[in-house]
GROMACS .gro file of C-alpha atoms in nm:
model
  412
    1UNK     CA    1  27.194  10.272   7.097
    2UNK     CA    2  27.054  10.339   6.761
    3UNK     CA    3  27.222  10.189   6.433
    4UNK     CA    4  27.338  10.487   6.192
    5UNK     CA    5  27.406  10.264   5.861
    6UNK     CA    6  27.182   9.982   5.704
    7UNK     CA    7  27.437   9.706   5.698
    8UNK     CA    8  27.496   9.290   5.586
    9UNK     CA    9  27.527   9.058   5.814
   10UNK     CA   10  27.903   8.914   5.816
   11UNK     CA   11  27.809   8.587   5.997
   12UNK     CA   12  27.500   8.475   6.207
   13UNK     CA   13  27.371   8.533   6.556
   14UNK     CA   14  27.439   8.214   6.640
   15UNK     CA   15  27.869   8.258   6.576
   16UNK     CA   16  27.858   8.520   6.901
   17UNK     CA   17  27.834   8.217   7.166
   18UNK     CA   18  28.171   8.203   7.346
   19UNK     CA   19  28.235   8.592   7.208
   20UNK     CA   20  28.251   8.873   7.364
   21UNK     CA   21  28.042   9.116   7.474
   22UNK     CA   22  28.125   9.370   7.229
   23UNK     CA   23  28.153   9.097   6.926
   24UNK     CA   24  27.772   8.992   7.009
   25UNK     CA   25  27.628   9.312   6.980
   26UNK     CA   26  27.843   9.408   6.645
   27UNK     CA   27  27.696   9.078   6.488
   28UNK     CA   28  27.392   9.199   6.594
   29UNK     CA   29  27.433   9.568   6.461
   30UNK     CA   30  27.563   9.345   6.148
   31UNK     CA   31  27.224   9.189   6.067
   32UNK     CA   32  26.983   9.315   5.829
   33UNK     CA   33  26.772   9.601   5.848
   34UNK     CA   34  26.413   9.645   5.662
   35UNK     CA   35  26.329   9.936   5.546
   36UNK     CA   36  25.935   9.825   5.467
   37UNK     CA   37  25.743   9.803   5.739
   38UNK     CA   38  25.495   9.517   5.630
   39UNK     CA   39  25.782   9.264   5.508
   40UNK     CA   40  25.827   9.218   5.912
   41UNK     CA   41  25.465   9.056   5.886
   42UNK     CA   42  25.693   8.767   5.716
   43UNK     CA   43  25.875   8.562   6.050
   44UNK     CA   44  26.137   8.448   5.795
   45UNK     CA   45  26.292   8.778   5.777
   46UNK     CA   46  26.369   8.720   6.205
   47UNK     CA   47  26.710   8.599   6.293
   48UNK     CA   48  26.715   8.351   6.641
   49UNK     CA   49  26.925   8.500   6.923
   50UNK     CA   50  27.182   8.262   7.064
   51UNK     CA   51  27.052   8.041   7.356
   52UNK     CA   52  27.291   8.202   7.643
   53UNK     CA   53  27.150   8.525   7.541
   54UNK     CA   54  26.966   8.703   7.875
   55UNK     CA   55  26.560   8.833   7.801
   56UNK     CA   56  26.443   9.051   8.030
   57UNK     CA   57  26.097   9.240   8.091
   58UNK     CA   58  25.901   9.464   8.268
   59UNK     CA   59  25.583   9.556   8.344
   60UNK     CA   60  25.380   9.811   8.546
   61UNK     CA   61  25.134   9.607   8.743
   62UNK     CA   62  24.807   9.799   8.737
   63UNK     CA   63  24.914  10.021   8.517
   64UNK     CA   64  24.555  10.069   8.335
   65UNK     CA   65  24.431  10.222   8.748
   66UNK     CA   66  24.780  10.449   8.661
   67UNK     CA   67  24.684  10.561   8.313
   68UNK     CA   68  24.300  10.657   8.491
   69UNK     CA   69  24.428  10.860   8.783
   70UNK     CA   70  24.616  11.065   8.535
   71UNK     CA   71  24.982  10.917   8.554
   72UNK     CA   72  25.026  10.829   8.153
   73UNK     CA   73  25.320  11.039   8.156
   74UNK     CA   74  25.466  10.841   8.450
   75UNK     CA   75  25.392  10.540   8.321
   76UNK     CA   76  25.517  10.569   7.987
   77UNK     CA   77  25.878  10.700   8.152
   78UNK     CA   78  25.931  10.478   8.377
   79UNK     CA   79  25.903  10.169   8.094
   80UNK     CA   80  26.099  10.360   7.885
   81UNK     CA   81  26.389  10.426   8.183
   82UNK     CA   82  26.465  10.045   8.139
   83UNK     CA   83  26.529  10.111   7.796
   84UNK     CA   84  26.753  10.413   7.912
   85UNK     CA   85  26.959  10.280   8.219
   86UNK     CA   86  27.054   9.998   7.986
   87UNK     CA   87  27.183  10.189   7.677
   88UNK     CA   88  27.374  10.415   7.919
   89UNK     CA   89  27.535  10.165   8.040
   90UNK     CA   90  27.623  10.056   7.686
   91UNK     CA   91  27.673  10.415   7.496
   92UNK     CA   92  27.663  10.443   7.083
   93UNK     CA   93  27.599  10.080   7.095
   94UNK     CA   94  27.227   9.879   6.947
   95UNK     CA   95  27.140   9.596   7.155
   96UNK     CA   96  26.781   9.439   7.113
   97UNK     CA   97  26.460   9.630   7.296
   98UNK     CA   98  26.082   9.691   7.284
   99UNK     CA   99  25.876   9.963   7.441
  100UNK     CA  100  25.525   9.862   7.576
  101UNK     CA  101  25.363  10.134   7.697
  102UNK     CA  102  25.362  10.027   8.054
  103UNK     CA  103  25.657   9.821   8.030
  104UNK     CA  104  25.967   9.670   7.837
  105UNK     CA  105  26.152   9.381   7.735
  106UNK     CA  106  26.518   9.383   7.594
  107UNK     CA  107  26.800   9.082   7.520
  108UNK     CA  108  27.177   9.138   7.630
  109UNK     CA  109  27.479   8.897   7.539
  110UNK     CA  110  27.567   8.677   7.878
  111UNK     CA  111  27.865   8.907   7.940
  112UNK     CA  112  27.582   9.185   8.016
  113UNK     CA  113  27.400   8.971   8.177
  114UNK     CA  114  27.459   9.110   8.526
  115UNK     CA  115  27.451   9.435   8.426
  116UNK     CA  116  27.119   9.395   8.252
  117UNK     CA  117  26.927   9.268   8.578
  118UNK     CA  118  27.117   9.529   8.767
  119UNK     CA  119  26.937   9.795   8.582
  120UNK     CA  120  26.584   9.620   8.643
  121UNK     CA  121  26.605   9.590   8.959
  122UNK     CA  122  26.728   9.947   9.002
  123UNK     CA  123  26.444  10.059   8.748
  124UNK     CA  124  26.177   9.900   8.963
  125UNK     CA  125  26.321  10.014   9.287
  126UNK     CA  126  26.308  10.423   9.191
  127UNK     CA  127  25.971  10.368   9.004
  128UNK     CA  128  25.849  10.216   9.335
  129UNK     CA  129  26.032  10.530   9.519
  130UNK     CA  130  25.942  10.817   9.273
  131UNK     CA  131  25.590  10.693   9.172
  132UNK     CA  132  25.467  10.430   9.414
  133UNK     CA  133  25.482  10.168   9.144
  134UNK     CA  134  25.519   9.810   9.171
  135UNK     CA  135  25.724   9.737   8.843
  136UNK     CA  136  25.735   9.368   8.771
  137UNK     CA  137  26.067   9.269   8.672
  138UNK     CA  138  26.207   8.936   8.542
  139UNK     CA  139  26.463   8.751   8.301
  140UNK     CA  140  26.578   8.458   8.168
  141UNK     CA  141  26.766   8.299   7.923
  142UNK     CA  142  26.680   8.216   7.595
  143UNK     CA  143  26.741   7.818   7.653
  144UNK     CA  144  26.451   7.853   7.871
  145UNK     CA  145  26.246   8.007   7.647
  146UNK     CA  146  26.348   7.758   7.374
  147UNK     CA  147  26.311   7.435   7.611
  148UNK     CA  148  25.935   7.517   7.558
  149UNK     CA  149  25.908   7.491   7.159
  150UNK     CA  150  25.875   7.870   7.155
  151UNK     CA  151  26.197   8.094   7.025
  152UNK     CA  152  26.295   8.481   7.047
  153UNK     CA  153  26.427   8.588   6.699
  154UNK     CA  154  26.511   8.947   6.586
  155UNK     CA  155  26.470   9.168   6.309
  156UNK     CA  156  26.583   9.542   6.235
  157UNK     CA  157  26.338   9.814   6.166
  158UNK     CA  158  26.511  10.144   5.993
  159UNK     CA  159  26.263  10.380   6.098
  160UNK     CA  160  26.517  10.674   5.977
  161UNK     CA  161  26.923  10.626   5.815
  162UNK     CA  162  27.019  10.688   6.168
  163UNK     CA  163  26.810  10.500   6.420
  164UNK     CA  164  26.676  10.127   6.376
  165UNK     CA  165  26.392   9.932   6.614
  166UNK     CA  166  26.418   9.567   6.739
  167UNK     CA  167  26.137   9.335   6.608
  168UNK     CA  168  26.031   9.045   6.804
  169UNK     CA  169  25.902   8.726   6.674
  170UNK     CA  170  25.897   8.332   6.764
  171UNK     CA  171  25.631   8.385   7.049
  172UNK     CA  172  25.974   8.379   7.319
  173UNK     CA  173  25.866   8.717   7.434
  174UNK     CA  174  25.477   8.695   7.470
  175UNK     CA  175  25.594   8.373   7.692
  176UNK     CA  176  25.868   8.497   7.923
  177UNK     CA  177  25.583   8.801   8.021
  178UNK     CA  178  25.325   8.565   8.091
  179UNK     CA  179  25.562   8.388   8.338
  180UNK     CA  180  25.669   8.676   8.470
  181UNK     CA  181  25.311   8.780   8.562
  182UNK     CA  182  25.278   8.467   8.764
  183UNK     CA  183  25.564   8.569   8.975
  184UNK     CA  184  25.846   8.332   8.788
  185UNK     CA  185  26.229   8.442   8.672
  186UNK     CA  186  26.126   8.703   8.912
  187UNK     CA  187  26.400   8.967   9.049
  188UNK     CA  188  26.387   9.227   9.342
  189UNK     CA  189  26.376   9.597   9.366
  190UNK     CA  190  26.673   9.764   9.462
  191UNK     CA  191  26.668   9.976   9.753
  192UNK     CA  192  26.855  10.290   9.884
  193UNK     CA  193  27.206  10.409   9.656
  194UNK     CA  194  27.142  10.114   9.426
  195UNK     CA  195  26.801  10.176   9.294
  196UNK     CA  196  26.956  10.532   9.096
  197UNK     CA  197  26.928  10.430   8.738
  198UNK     CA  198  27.131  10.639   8.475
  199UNK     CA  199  26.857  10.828   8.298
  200UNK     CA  200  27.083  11.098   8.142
  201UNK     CA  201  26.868  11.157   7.808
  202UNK     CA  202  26.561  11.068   7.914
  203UNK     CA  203  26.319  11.342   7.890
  204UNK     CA  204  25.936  11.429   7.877
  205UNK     CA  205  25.933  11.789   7.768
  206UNK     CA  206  25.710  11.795   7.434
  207UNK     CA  207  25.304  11.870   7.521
  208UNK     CA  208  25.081  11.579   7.405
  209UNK     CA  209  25.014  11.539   7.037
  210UNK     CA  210  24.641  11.583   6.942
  211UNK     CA  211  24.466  11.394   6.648
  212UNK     CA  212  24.507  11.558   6.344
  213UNK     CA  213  24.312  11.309   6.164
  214UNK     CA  214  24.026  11.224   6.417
  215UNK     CA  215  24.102  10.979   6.655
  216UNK     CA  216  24.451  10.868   6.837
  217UNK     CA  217  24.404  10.476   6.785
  218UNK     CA  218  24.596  10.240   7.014
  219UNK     CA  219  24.628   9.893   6.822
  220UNK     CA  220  24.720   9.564   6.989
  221UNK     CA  221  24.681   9.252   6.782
  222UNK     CA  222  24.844   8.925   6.920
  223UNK     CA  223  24.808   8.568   6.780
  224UNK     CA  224  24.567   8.298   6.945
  225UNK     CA  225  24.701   8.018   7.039
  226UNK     CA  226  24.812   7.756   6.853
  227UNK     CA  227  24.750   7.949   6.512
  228UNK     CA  228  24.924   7.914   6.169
  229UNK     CA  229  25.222   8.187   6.116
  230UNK     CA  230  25.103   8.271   5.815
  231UNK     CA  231  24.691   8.343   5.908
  232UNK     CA  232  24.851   8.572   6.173
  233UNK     CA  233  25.096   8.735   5.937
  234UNK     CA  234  24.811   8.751   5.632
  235UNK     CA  235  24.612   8.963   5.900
  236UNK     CA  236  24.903   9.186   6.035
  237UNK     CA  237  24.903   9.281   5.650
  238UNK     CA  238  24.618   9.363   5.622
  239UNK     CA  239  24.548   9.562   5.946
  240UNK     CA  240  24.907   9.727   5.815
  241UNK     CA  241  24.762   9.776   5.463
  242UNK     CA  242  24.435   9.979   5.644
  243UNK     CA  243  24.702  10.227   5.822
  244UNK     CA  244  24.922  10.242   5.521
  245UNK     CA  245  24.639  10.426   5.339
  246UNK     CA  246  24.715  10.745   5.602
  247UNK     CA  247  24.965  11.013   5.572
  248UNK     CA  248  25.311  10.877   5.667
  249UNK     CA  249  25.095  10.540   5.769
  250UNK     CA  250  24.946  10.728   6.054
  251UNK     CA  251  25.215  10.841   6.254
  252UNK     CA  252  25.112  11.055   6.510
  253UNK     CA  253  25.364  11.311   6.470
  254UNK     CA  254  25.319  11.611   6.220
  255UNK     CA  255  25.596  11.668   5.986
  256UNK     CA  256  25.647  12.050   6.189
  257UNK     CA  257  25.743  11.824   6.482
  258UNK     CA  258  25.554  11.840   6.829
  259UNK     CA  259  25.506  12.151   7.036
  260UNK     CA  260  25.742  12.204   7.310
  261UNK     CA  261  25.491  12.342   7.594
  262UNK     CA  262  25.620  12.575   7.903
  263UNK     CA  263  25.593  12.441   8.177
  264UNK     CA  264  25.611  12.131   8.097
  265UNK     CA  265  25.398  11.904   8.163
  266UNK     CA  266  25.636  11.644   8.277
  267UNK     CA  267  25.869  11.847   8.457
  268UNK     CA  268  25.770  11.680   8.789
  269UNK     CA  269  25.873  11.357   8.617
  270UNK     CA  270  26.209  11.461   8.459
  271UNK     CA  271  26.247  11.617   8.782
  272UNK     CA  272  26.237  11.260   8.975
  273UNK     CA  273  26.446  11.119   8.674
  274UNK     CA  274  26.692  11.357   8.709
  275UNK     CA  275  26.710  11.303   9.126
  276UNK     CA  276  26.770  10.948   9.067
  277UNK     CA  277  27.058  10.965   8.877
  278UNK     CA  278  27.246  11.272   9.085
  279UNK     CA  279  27.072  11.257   9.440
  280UNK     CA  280  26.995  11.584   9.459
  281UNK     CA  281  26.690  11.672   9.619
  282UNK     CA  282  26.325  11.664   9.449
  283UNK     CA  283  26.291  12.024   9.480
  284UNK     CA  284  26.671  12.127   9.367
  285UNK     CA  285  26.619  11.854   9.064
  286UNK     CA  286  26.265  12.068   8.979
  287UNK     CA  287  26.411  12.394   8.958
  288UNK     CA  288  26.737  12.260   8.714
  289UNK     CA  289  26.469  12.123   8.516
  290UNK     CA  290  26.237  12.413   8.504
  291UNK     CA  291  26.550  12.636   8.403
  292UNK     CA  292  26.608  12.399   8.135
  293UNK     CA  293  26.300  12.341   7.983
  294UNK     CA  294  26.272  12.681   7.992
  295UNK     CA  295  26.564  12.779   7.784
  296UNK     CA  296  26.467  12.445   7.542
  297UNK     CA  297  26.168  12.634   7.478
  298UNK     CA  298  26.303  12.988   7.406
  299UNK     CA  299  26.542  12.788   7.143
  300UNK     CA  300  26.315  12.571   6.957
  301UNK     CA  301  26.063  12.889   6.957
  302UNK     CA  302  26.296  13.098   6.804
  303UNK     CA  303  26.501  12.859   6.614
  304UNK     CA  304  26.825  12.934   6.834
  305UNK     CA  305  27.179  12.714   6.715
  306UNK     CA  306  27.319  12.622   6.995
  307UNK     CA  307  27.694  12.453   6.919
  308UNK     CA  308  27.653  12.200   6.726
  309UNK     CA  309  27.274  12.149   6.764
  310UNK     CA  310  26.999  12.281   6.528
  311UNK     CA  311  26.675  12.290   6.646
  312UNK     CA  312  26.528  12.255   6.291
  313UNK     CA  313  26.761  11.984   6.176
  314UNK     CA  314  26.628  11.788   6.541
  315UNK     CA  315  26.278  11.834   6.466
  316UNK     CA  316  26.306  11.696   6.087
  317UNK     CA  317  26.486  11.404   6.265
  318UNK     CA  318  26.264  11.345   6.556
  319UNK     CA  319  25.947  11.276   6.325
  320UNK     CA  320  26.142  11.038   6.137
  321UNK     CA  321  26.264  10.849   6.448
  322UNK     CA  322  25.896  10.826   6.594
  323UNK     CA  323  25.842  10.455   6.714
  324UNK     CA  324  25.515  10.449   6.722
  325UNK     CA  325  25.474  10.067   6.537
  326UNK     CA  326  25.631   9.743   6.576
  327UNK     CA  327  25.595   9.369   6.593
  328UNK     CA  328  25.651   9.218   6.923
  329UNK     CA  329  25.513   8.838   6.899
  330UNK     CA  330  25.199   9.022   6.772
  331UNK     CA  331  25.110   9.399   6.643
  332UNK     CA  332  25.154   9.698   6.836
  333UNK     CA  333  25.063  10.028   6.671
  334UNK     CA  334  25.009  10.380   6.743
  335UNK     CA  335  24.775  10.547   6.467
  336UNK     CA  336  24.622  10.907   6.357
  337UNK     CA  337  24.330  10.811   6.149
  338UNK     CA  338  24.002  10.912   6.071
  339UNK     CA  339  23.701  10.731   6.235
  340UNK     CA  340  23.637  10.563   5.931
  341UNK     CA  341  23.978  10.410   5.902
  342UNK     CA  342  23.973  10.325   6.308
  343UNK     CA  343  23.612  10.107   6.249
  344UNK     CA  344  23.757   9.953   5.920
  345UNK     CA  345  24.088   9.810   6.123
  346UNK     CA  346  23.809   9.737   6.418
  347UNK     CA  347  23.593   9.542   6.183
  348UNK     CA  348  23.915   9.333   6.032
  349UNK     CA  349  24.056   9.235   6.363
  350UNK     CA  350  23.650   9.135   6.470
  351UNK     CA  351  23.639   8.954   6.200
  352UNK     CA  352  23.962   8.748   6.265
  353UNK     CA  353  23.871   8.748   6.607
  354UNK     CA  354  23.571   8.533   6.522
  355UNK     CA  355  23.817   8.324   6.305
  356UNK     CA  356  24.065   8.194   6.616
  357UNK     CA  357  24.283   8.398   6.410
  358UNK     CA  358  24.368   8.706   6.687
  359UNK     CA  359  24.298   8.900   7.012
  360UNK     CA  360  24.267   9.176   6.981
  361UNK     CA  361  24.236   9.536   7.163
  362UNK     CA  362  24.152   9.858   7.051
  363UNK     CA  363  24.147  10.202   7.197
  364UNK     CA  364  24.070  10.558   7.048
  365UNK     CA  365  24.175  10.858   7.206
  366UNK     CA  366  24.158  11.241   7.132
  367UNK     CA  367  24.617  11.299   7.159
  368UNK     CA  368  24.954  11.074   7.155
  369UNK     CA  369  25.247  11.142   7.399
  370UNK     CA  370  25.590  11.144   7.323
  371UNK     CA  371  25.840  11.014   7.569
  372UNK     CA  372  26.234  11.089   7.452
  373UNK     CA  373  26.562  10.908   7.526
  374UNK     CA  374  26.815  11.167   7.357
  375UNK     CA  375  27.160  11.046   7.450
  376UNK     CA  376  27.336  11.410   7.281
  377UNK     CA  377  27.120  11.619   7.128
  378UNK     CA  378  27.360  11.771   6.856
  379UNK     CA  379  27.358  11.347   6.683
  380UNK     CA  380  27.056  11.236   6.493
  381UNK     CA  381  26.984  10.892   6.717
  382UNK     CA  382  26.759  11.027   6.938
  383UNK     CA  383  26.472  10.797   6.979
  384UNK     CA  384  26.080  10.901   7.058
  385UNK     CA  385  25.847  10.655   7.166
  386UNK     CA  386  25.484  10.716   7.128
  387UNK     CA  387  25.183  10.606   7.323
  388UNK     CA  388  24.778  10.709   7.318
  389UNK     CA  389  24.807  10.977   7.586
  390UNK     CA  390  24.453  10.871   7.723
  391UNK     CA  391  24.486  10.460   7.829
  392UNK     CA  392  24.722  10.341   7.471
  393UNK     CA  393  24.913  10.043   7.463
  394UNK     CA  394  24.812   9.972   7.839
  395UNK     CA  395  24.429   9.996   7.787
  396UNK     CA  396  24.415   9.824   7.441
  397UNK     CA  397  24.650   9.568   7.573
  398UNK     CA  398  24.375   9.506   7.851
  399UNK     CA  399  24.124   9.423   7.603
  400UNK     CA  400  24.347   9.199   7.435
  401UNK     CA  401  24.459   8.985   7.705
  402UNK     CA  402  24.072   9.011   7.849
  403UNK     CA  403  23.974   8.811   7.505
  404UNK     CA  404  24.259   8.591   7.530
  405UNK     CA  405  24.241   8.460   7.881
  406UNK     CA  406  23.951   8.157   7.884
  407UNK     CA  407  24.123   8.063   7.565
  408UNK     CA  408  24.529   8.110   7.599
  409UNK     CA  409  24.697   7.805   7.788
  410UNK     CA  410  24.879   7.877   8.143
  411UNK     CA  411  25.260   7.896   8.035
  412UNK     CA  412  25.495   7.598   8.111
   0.00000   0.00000   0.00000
């Protein structure tokens, strides 16, 4: 799922109508990836997706009463098993896909089509099973989304050589969520044999990363309505330009890698991943994981080799594959900063708050959490998505959409 070489594009997007499955998602593995992190501030570095491409999404409703009772962990998997029960359905192979926090959008070629709203609904019908969530689940095409004067274009992030992140722009996005909120493009849960994702790789065992810097700050900045492209992007940069000042911009993840804690934390939650994809029994699926985790810990610990897998070499890797910032019609980020540097990006979004510019949300927290998707742990495109451990994306994301409500026009 993760793109291993920074590549031309051959021909555009747009060529892959009438194609195949497989010749969609090469053009897309074909197009451009950045390798600086602010030039995705600039929307003319996005590429449109073709019009019968599918867009789907999903979202934990309440997830903020989750993230209080405790759940984060839960939370974070269960947006992140969309991302999984797709790209096992599609192995080695990129596709477009955002992580939220407490949900997830993605884009498939019409020839996965079915197969893409398959997995959603059989996402949302274990997370309703395992957790007692209500995981809101939608998609549509992107004609819709274009019909309204809004678009969904793509760029590629390399976050390392060997794994790449999906950047959203055009608004497209940001639009197909807000309708799926009021209940539109809306699909069902499955029930019984067919809500058992695939989660193979999907895993929860590191302990929560604390602040090294001070503070764990959860940044959402999204434009307001109606805004110039450019006053948007001009204040991305600079909010980007405050974090860039950090070590490694602020990614939460030391260089030494996370700890791997015993007992995991999470091993109730692998545990329920792990039942929905073989069947087994919660209490069989606990004690495979707590043998595993187990010997994962003795070999990172001691620095075992195992085959063809290194411990070391997966650490070095796993830093450098951190997602922990991206562009998703607006700014998502995931920062260790000081204090200082946490009130400086506060006081720049304020101020283009009070400009019509943004809305914004903040929220500071003492540790990050990691949540894995590691298709074969002996390759190097294992991806790590990082949240605030305490609220994160879900609770700044609150604010945000708080601020932009009297002002933000009902979709349509």
């Amino acid at each position: 799922m993760a793109s291993a070489q920074i590549q031309s594009p051959s021909r555009s997007l747009a060529a892959s109508v009438g194609g195949s499955a497989d010749d969609a998602l090469t053009l897309f593995e074909a197009l451009p990836v950045e390798t600086d992190f602010a030039r995705l501030a600039d929307p003319a570095v996005y590429h449109p997706l073709p019009g019968d491409w599918l867009v789907g999404l999903a979202d934990i409703e309440r997830s903020t009463d989750a993230v209080d009772a405790g759940h984060y962990k839960a939370v974070n998997t269960v947006a992140a098993a969309v991302i999984a029960a797709i790209a096992n359905e599609i192995p080695q192979r990129d596709f477009p896909f955002v992580f939220a926090g407490d949900g997830a959008g993605f884009a498939l070629p019409p020839e996965l089509a079915p197969m893409g709203r398959q997995a959603l609904s059989a996402v949302a019908g274990w997370a309703r099973e395992a957790f007692g969530f209500h995981l809101r689940i939608a998609a549509l095409t992107v004609d819709a989304v274009r019909a309204t004067g809004r678009d969904v274009a793509v760029a590629r992030f390399a976050a390392s050589p060997d794994v790449s992140y999906t950047m959203f722009s055009g608004g497209g996005l940001a639009y197909a969520e807000a309708r799926m909120k009021l209940g539109d493009y809306a699909l069902q849960p499955a029930e019984g044999e067919a809500a058992r994702p695939n989660l193979s790789g999907l895993i929860c065992r590191f302990a929560p990363i604390p602040a090294r810097h001070g503070v764990i700050l959860s940044v959402i900045a999204l434009p307001a309505p109606n805004v110039a492209v450019a006053d948007f992007s001009a204040v991305a940069a600079e909010i980007l330009a405050l974090a860039g000042g950090i070590d490694e911009a602020g990614r939460p993840v030391p260089e030494s890698g996370p700890v791997m804690s015993w007992p995991t934390s999470g091993l109730l939650v692998e545990a329920r991943a792990t039942a929905a994809r073989s069947g087994q029994p919660l209490w069989l699926a606990m004690v495979v994981i707590f043998v595993r985790s187990l010997l994962s810990h003795l070999i990172f610990t001691f620095g075992i080799k195992v085959g063809a897998f290194d411990p070391a070499r997966y650490r070095a890797t796993l830093v450098q594959n951190t997602d922990f910032r991206k562009f998703d019609d607006g700014l998502r980020l995931t920062l260790d900063c000081s204090p200082q540097v946490a009130d400086s990006i506060a006081e720049r979004m304020s101020d283009a708050e009070a400009a019509g510019i943004i809305h914004g949300g903040l929220h500071r927290q003492d540790a990050a959490l990691m949540t894995c998707f590691v298709p074969a742990a002996s390759r190097s495109d294992h991806v790590h998505f990082v949240d605030g451990a305490m609220g994160g994306y879900a609770a700044a994301a609150a604010m945000a959409f708080r601020k932009a409500a009297p002002a933000r026009p009902q979709p349509g």
